[in-house]
Structure formats: C-alpha cells, structure tokens
CSV table of C-alpha atoms in Angstrom, one decimal:
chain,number,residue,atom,x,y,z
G,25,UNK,CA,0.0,0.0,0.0
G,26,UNK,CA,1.5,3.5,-1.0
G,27,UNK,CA,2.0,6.3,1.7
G,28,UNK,CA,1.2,9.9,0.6
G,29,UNK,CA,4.1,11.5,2.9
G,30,UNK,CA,3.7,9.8,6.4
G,31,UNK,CA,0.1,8.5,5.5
G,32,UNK,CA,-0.9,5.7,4.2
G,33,UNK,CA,-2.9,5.9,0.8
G,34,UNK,CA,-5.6,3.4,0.3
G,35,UNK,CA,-7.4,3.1,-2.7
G,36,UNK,CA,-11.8,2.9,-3.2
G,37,UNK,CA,-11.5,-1.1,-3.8
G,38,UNK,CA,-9.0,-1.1,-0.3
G,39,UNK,CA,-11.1,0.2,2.2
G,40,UNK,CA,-14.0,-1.6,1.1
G,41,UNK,CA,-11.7,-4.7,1.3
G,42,UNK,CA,-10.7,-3.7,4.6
G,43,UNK,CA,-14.2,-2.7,6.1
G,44,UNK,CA,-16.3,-5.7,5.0
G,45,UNK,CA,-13.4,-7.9,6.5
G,46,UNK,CA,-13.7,-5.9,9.8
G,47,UNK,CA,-17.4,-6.1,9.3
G,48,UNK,CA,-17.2,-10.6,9.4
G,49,UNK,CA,-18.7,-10.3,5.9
G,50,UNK,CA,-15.8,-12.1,4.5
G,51,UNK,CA,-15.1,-14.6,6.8
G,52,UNK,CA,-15.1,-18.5,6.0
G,53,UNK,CA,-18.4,-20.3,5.9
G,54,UNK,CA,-17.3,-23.5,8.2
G,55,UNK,CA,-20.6,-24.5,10.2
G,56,UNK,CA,-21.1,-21.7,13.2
G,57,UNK,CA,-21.0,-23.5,16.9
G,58,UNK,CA,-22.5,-21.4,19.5
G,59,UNK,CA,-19.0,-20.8,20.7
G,60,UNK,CA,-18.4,-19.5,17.1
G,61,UNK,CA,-21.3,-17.7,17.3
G,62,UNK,CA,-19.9,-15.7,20.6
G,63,UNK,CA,-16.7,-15.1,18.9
G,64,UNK,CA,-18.7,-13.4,16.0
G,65,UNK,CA,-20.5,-11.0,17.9
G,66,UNK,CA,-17.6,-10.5,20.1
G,67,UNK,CA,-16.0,-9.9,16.4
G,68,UNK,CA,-19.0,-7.3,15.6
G,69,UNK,CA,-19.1,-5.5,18.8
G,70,UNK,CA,-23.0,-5.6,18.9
G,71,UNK,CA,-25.8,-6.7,17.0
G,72,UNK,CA,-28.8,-4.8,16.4
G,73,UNK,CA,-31.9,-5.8,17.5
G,74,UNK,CA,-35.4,-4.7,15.7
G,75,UNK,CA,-38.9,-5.7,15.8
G,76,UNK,CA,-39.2,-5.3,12.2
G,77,UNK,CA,-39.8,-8.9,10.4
G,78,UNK,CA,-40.5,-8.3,6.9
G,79,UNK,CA,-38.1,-11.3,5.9
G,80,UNK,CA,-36.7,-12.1,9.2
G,81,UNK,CA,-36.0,-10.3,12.4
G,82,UNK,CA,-32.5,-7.9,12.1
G,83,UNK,CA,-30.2,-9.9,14.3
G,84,UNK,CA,-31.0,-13.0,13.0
G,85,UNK,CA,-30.8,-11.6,9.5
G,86,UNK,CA,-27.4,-9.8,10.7
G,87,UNK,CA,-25.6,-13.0,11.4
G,88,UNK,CA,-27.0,-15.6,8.7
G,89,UNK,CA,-25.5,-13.1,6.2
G,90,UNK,CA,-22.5,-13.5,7.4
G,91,UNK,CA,-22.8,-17.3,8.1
G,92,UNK,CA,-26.0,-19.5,6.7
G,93,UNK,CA,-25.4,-22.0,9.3
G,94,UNK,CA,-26.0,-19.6,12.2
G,95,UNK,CA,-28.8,-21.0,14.5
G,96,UNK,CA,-31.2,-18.9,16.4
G,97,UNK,CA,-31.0,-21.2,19.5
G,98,UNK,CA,-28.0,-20.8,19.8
G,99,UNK,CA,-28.0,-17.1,20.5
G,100,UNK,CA,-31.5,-17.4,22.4
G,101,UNK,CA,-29.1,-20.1,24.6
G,102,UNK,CA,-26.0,-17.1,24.6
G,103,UNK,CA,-28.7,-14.6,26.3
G,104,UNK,CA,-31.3,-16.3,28.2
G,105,UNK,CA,-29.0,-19.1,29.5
G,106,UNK,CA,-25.3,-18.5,29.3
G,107,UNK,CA,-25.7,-15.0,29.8
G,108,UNK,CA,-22.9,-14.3,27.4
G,109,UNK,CA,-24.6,-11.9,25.8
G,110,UNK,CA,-26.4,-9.0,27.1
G,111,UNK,CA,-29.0,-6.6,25.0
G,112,UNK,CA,-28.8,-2.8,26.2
G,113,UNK,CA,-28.4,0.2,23.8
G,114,UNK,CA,-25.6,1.1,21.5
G,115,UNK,CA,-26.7,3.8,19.2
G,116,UNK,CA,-29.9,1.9,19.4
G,117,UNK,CA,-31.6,-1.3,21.0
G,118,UNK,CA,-28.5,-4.1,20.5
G,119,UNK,CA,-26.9,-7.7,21.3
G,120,UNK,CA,-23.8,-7.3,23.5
G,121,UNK,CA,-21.2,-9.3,24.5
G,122,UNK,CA,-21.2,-9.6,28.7
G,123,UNK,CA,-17.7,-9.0,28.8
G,124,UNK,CA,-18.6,-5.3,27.8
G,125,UNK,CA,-20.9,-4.9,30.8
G,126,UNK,CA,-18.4,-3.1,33.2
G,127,UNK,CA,-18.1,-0.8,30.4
G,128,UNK,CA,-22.0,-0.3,30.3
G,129,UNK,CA,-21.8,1.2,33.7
G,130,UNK,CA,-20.9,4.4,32.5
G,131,UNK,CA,-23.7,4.1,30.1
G,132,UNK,CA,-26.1,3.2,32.7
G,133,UNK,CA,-24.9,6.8,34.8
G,134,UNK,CA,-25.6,8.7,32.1
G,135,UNK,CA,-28.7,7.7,31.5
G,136,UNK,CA,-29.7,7.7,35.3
G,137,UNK,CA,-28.8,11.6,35.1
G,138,UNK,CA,-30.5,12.2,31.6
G,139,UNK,CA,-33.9,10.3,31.8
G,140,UNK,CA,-35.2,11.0,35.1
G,141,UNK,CA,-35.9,14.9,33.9
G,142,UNK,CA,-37.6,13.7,30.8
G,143,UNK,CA,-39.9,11.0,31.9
G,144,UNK,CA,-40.6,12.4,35.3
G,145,UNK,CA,-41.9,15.6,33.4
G,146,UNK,CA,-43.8,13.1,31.1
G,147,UNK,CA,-45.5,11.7,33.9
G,148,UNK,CA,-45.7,14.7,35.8
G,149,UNK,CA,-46.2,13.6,39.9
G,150,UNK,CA,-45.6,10.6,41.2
G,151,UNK,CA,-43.0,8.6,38.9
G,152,UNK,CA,-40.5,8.1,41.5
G,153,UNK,CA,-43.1,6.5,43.5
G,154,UNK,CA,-43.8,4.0,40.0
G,155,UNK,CA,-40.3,3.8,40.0
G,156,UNK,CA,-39.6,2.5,43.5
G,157,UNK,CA,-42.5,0.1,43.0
G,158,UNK,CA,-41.5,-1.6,39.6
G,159,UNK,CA,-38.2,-2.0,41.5
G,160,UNK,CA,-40.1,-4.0,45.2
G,161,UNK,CA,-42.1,-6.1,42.3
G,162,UNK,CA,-39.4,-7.3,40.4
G,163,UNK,CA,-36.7,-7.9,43.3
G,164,UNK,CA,-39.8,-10.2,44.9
G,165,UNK,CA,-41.2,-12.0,42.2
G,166,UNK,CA,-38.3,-12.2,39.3
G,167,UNK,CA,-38.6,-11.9,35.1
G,168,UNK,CA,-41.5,-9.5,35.0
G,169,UNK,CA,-43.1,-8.0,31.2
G,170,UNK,CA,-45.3,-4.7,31.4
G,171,UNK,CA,-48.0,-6.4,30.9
G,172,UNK,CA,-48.2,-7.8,34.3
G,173,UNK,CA,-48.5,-4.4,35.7
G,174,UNK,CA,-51.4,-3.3,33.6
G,175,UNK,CA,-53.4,-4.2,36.5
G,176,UNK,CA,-51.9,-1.6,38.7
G,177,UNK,CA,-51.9,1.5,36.9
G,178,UNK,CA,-54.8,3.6,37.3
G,179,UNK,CA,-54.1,5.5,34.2
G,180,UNK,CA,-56.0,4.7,30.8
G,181,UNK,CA,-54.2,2.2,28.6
G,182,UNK,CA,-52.6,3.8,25.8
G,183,UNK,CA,-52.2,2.6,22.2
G,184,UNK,CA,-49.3,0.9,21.1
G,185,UNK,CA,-46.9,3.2,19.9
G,186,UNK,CA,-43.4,4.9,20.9
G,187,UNK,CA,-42.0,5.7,24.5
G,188,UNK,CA,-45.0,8.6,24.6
G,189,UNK,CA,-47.7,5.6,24.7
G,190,UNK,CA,-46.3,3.5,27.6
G,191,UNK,CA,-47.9,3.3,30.9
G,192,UNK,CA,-46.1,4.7,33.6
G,193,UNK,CA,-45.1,1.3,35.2
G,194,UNK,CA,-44.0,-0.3,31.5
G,195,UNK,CA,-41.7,3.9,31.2
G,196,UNK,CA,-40.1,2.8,35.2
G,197,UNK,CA,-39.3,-0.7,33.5
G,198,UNK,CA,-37.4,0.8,30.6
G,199,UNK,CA,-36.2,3.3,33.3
G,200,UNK,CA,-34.7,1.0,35.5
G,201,UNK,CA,-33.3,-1.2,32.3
G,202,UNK,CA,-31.3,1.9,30.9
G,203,UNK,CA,-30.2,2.5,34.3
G,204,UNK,CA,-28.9,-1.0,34.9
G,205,UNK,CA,-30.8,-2.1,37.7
G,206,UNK,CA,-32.9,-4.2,35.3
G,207,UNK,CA,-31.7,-6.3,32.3
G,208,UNK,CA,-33.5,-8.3,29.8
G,209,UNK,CA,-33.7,-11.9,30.6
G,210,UNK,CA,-35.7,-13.4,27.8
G,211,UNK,CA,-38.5,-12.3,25.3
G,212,UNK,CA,-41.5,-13.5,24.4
G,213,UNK,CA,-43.4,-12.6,21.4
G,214,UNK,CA,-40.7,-10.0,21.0
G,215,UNK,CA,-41.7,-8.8,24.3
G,216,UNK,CA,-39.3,-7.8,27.2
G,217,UNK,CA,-38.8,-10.1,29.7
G,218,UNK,CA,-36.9,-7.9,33.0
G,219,UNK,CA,-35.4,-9.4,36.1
G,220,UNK,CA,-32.7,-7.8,38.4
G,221,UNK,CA,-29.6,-7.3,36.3
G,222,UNK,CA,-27.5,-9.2,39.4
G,223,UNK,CA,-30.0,-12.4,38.3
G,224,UNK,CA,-29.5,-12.0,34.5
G,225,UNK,CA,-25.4,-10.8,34.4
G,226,UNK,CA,-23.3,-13.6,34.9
G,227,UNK,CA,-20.9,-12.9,38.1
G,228,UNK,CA,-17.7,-12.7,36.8
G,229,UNK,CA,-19.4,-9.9,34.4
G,230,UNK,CA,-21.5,-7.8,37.1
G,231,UNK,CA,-19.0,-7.2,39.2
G,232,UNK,CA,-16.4,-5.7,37.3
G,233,UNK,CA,-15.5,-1.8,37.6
G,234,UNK,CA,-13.3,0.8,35.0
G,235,UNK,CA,-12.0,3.7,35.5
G,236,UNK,CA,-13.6,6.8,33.6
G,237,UNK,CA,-10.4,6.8,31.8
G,238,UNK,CA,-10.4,3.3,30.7
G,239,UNK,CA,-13.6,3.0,29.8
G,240,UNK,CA,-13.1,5.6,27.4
G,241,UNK,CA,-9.9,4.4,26.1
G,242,UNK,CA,-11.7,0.9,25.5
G,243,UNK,CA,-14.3,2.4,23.6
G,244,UNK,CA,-11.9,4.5,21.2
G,245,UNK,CA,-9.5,1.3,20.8
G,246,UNK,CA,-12.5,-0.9,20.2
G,247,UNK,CA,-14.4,0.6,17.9
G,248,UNK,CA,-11.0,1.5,15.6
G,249,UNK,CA,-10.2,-2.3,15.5
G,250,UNK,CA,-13.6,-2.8,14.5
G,251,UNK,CA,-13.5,-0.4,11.5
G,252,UNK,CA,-9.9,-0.4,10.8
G,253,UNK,CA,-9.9,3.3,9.7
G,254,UNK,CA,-12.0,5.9,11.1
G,255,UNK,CA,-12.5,9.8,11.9
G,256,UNK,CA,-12.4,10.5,15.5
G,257,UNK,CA,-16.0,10.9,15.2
G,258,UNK,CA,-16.5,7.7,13.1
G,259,UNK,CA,-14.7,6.8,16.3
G,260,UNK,CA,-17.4,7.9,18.7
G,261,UNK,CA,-20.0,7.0,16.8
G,262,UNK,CA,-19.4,3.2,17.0
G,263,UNK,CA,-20.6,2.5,19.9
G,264,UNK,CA,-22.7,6.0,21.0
G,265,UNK,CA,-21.1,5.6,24.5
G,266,UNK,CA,-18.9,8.8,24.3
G,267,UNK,CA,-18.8,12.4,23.2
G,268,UNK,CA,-16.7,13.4,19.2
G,269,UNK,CA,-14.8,15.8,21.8
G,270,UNK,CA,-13.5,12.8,24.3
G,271,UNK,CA,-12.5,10.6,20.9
G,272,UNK,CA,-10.8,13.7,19.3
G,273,UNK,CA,-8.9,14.4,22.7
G,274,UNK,CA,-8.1,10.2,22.7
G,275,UNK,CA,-6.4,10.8,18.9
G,276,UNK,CA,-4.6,13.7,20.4
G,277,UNK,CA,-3.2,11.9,23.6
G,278,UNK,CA,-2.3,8.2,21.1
G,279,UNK,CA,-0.6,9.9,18.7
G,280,UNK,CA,2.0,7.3,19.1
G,281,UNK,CA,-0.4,4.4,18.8
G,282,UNK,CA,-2.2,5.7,15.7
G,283,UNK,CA,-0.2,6.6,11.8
G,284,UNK,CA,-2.4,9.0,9.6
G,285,UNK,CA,-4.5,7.1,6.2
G,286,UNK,CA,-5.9,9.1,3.8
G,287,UNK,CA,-9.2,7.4,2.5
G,288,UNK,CA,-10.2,7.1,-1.4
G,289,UNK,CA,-13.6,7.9,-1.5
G,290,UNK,CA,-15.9,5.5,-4.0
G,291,UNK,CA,-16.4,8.9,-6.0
G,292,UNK,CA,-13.0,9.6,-6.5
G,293,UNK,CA,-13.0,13.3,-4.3
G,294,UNK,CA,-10.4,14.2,-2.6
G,295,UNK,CA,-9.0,11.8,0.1
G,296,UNK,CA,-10.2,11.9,3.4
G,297,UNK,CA,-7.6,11.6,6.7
G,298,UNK,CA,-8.5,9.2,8.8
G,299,UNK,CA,-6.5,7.1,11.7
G,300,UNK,CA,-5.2,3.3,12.0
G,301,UNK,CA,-3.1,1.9,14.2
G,302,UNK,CA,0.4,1.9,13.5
G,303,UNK,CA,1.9,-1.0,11.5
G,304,UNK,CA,-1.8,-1.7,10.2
G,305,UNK,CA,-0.7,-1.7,6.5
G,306,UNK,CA,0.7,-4.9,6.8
G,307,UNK,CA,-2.6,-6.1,8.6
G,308,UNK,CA,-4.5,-4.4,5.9
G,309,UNK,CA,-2.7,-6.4,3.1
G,310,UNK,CA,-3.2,-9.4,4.5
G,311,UNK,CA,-6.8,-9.4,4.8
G,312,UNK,CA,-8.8,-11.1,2.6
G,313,UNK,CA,-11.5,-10.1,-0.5
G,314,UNK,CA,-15.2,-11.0,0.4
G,315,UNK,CA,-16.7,-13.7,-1.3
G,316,UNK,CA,-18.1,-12.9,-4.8
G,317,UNK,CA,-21.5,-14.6,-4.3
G,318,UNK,CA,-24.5,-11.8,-3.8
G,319,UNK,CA,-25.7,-11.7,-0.3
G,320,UNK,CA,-29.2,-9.5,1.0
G,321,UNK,CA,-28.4,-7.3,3.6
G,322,UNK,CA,-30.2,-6.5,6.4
G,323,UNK,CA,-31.2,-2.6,6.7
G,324,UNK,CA,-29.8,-2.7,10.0
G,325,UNK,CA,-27.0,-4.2,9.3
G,326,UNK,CA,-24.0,-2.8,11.3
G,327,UNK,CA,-21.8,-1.9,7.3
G,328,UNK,CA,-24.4,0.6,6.8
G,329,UNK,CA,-25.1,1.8,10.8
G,330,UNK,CA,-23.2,5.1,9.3
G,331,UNK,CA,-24.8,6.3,6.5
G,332,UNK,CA,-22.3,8.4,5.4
G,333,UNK,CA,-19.3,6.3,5.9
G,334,UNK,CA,-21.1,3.8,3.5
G,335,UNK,CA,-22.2,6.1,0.5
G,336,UNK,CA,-18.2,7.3,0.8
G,337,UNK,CA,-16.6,3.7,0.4
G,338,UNK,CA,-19.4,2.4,-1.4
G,339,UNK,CA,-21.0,4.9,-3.2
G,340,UNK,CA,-24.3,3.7,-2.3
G,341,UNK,CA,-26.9,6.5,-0.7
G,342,UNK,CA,-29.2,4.4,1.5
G,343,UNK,CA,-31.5,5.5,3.6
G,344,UNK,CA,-34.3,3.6,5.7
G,345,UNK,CA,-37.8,4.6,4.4
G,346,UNK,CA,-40.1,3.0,7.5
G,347,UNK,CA,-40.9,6.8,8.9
G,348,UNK,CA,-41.0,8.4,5.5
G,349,UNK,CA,-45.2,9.2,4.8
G,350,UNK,CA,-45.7,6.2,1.4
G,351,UNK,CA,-45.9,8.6,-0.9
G,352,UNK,CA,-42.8,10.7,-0.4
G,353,UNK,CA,-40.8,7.0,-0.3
G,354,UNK,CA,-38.0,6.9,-2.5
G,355,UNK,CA,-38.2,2.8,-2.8
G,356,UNK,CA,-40.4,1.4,-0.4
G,357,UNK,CA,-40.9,0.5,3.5
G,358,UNK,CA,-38.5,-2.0,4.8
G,359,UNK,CA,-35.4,-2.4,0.8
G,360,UNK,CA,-32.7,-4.8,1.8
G,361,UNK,CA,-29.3,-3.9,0.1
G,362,UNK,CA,-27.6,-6.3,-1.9
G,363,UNK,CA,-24.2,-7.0,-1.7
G,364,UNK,CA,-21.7,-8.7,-4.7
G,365,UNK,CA,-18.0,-9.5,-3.6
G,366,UNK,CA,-17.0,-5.7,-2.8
G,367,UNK,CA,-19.9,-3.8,-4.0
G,368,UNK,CA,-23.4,-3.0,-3.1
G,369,UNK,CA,-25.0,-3.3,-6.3
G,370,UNK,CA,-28.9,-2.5,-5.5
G,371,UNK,CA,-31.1,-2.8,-3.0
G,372,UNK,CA,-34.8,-5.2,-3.0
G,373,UNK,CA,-38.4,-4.6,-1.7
G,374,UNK,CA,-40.1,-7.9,-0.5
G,375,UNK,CA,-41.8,-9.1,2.0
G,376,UNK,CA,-42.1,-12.9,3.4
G,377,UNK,CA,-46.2,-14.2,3.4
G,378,UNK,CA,-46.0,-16.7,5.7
G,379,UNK,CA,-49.3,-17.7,5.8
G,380,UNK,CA,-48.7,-18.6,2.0
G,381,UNK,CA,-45.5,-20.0,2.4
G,382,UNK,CA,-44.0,-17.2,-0.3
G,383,UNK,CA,-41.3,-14.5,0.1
G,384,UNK,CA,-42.9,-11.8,-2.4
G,385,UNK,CA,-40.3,-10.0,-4.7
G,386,UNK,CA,-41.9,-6.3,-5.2
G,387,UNK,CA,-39.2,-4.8,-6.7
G,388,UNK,CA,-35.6,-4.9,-7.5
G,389,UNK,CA,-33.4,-1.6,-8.0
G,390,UNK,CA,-29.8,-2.3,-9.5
G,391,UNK,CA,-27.2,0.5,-8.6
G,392,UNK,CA,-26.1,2.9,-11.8
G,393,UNK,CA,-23.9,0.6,-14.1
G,394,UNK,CA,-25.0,-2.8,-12.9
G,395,UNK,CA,-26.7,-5.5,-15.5
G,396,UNK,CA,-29.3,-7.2,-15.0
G,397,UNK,CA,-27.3,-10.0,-15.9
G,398,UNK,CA,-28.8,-13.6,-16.0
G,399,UNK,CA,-25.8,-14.5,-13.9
G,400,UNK,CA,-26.5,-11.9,-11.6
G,401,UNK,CA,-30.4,-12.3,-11.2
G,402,UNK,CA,-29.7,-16.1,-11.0
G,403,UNK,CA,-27.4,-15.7,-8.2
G,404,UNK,CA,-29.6,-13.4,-6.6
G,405,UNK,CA,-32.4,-15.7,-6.9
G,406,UNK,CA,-30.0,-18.1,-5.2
G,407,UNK,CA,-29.6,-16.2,-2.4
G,408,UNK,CA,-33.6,-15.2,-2.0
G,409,UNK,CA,-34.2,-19.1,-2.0
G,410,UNK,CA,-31.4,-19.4,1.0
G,411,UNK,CA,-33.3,-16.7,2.8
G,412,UNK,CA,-36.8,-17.6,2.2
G,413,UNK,CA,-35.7,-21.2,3.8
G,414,UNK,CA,-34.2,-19.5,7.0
G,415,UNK,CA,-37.1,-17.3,7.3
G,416,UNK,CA,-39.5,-20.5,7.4
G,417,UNK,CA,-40.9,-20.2,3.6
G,418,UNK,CA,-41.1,-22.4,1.0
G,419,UNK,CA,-40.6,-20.5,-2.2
G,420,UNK,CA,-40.0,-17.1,-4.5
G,421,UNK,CA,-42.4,-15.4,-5.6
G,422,UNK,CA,-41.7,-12.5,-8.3
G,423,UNK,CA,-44.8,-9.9,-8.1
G,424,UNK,CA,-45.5,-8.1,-11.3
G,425,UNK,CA,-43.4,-5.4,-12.0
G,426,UNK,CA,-40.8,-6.3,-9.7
G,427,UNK,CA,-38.5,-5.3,-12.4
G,428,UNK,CA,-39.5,-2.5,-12.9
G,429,UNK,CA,-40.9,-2.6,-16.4
C-alpha cells in the first residue's frame, strides 16, 4: 500500500476490502457453533436488535448473512442461559457481549442523570413512586413483562406506539433497564422479559468496575479495531457511548499508537484523513477479499449503521424509508441492500407471506452501471431461495413489475 508523505494511501477497492473484513462479511463459511457464534458477535461488537420482520428479524438476518449456518438457538441459549450476551443500547436497542458490561456502567450513569428529567416531566407527579414500586415487584417476584403491571396502573391504557404511549409502570421498567438495575432476561413474542440485572449478568461480568479513563480508552481502541480506519467521530459513533470531543482528545493523547490514512472515496474526491493503528498496513494487506457470491443485507445491518461512511466507500446512498409518509418513499418501506463481492450493487423490496409460504419479490433496483445480468439475477435468486428457507418459507415469488418494467 503506497503512503502519501507519512500516510498511508488506500485506494476505493482497499477500504472496502478492509471494512467488509472488519465487518465478518468475508469470513469463512465453516458450520457456526454457539462458541463460534460468541466469537462473531464478540468480532462485531453488537448486534442490532429490531422488531421489524418483513423477511426475518435484524439480528437474526445480521448473522446468517455472514454465516447460513447460524442458528437462532443458539443465541436465544448465549442470552437467556449462558448469559454471554447482554441486550442494552448502542446507538440503538442491540446484542452485547457480557464482557462489555463493566463498560455499560458508565452508560447506565448517564442515562440515570438524563432520563429522570424527561420522563418524570412526562408523567408529571408521582414517577418516582412508580419507579420505587417496579423495582419492590421485580426484586420479589423475578422476570416481569409490562404487561403484568397493567393491572396496577390507574391511568388509561394507551395505544401501542413509541416511548409517549407507555404506561407509567412499563416507562419505570425501561427506566430501571437503561439504568442498569434491570436487564432483559428473555422475550417472548418479542416482548421484554426484566429481572434484576444481578439475576441475569453472569458474576464474573456484574462485578467488574473501570476507571472513567479506561472506559473511554476501550471504547476508542475498540471501535477502531472494528473499523480499521476511522474519523475521530466515526470513532465515537461506533458504539454511541462517548462524546466526538473525548474521541478527538483520545487521537490527540495516542498519537503514538495511531499513523495517519488518507481514504479514497468511492467517488474519486479528494482523500479523506483518517486514523489506524500503526503498522496496520501490513494487517490491511493481508486481509482477505469478500466472497463474490451476492448476499441480502439486512437494513440494519451494522456496514451501513453510518450512513455516510457507506455512501463514501461504497457509493451507495441508503436510507431507511419506515418513517418516511408512502408517498414521499423513494423505494419502499423496509429495501434490503444487496451485496456482490466488494460492491453493493442494488437494493430489493419484499416481504415474506408466511401464511402462504411465499417471500414476495416487489421490486428490485440495480445500482447505476449494474446488468441485470442472468448470472446476476440467477445468483440473486439463489440467495432469495437461501433466505426464504431461513425465514420459514417455501418458495419465491416474483410480483409483477418487480422489475420495474
């Protein structure tokens, strides 16, 4: 790899090398074990976890693109039994490896001095008192949903909706859960199951402390061995536990630790600076191209968590259209990307009918440049038939119009 003065230079097709390696999307596909399966999210960082089952739920979908053989009892064993795995909040609701925990605390202090104000005010009187109550319930009886305290509220049930709709007892629940008292110690129907996070974190996890200092010189060095190359606040925005100003201050005071890259966008602009680790050239070399077959992505999946970062190594502007009103949607509702060796090449709208045994093929969008290829659309009728198996349907359906015509 060529240095520009002291920096390294790497090229378009080198980051995206680089960052889909960092990302497990080029790994080997020997059968996953559960203790494989650890050692992948470990790998990750954190998985995101989403409601949204179009196809297939996103963490599931997350980790059978990167292995097929991935089993979902295996990380419902990881979570609910082992307790390996924790879920809490990254830059959203996520899948955790337990040895992270001590690091959560300072998570969980921020959010004990940030949410109080908010959903006391929400409540107005008397949410400490719903608070303090949750708490006594839980610490007697163990692995509690919000459903079981319907019965106590006197307020009106609301409608299902955001954090704005939940009674008070199911906002002291997620209160106490942000906080750390609480954890999640199983779901059922997708809903949360909470016990006392003492009951749910293994020992050996729970207990462990950090210093202010370490914690946030483990989440700078973690989330730049996870992306290989970053911005200080691609840095900080890995895992959403720190401030852009406390990663830019960590670049200034590991100056020795970190050499300078200058990043070729997919446009061809001017290159962007960016850090690495020193000696990571060689490490960089020696990682290896993604497979060429063409994968679905999941719209959560963590290669296109930053927007921005994406569309500048891949070239590909994606944005998630769930909140957009139907008629201003660009695509459609819930459009999986598609990924082809080193490129994202389009992006899919379909939907798995369950009931019919079908995964419906709306419509397919290929990225500027790309044929439509019988290769290609057999290979991506490959992958839809692998998908539709793992999400529990039979066969492909291809809607009229679907391309486009």
């Amino acid at each position: 790899m060529p240095r520009c003065g002291m920096a390294i230079h790497l090229s378009n097709s080198d980051v995206r090398r680089i960052f889909l390696a960092k990302q497990e999307l080029s790994r080997p596909r020997g059968k996953l074990t559960k203790a494989g399966l650890l050692e992948l999210v470990r790998d990750l960082g954190f998985v995101q976890v989403d409601s949204i089952a179009t196809v297939e739920r996103a963490h599931h979908h997350i980790l059978f693109s990167r292995n097929p053989t991935y089993r979902r009892e295996h990380l419902a064993a990881l979570l609910e039994k082992d307790g390996e795995l924790f879920e809490h909040w990254t830059h959203d609701a996520a899948i955790i490896p337990s040895d992270f925990f001590a690091y959560w605390k300072h998570r969980f202090a921020r959010a004990q001095e940030t949410l109080a104000d908010r959903w006391r005010s929400w409540h107005e009187n008397g949410f400490e008192s719903y608070v303090d109550h949750v708490l006594e319930r839980v610490q007697a009886e163990g692995r509690l949903m919000a459903r079981d305290f319907e019965q106590d509220t006197e307020s009106p049930k609301r409608p299902p909706g955001g954090w704005w709709n939940w009674h008070p007892e199911k906002t002291a629940l997620e209160y106490h859960w942000r906080t750390g008292n609480l954890a999640i110690a199983g779901r059922e129907g997708f809903q949360k199951v909470y016990d006392l996070a003492e009951r749910v974190i293994p020992s050996r996890h729970y207990g462990g402390e950090v210093s202010r200092e370490a914690f946030v010189d483990w989440a700078c060095t973690s989330a730049l061995e996870r992306l290989g190359f970053a911005t200080h606040g691609e840095i900080a925005a890995f895992w959403g536990l720190i401030s852009p100003e406390e990663a830019r201050q960590w670049v200034a005071g590991n100056a020795a630790r970190l050499e300078p890259v200058l990043i070729t966008p997919a446009d061809g602009s001017r290159p962007r600076a960016s850090h690495a680790f020193a000696g990571s050239a060689d490490i960089f070399a020696s990682l290896p191209p993604p497979p060429a077959r063409l994968r679905v992505l999941n719209p959560f999946d963590p290669l296109l968590r930053d927007r921005n970062r994406a569309e500048r190594l891949f070239g590909f502007n994606y944005r998630i259209e769930v909140f957009v009103p139907a008629p201003k949607r660009v695509y459609g509702y819930y459009v999986f990307p598609l990924l082809e060796g080193d490129r994202l090449v389009g992006r899919i709208d379909m939907k798995a009918d369950r009931k019919a045994g079908t995964l419906d093929v709306r419509r397919l969008w290929l990225e500027p440049g790309v044929r439509a290829s019988t290769a290609r659309l057999s290979a991506l009728d490959a992958e839809l038939v692998r998908l539709g198996r793992f999400a529990g349907v039979e066969r492909t359906v291809y809607l009229d119009g679907w391309r486009g015509k």
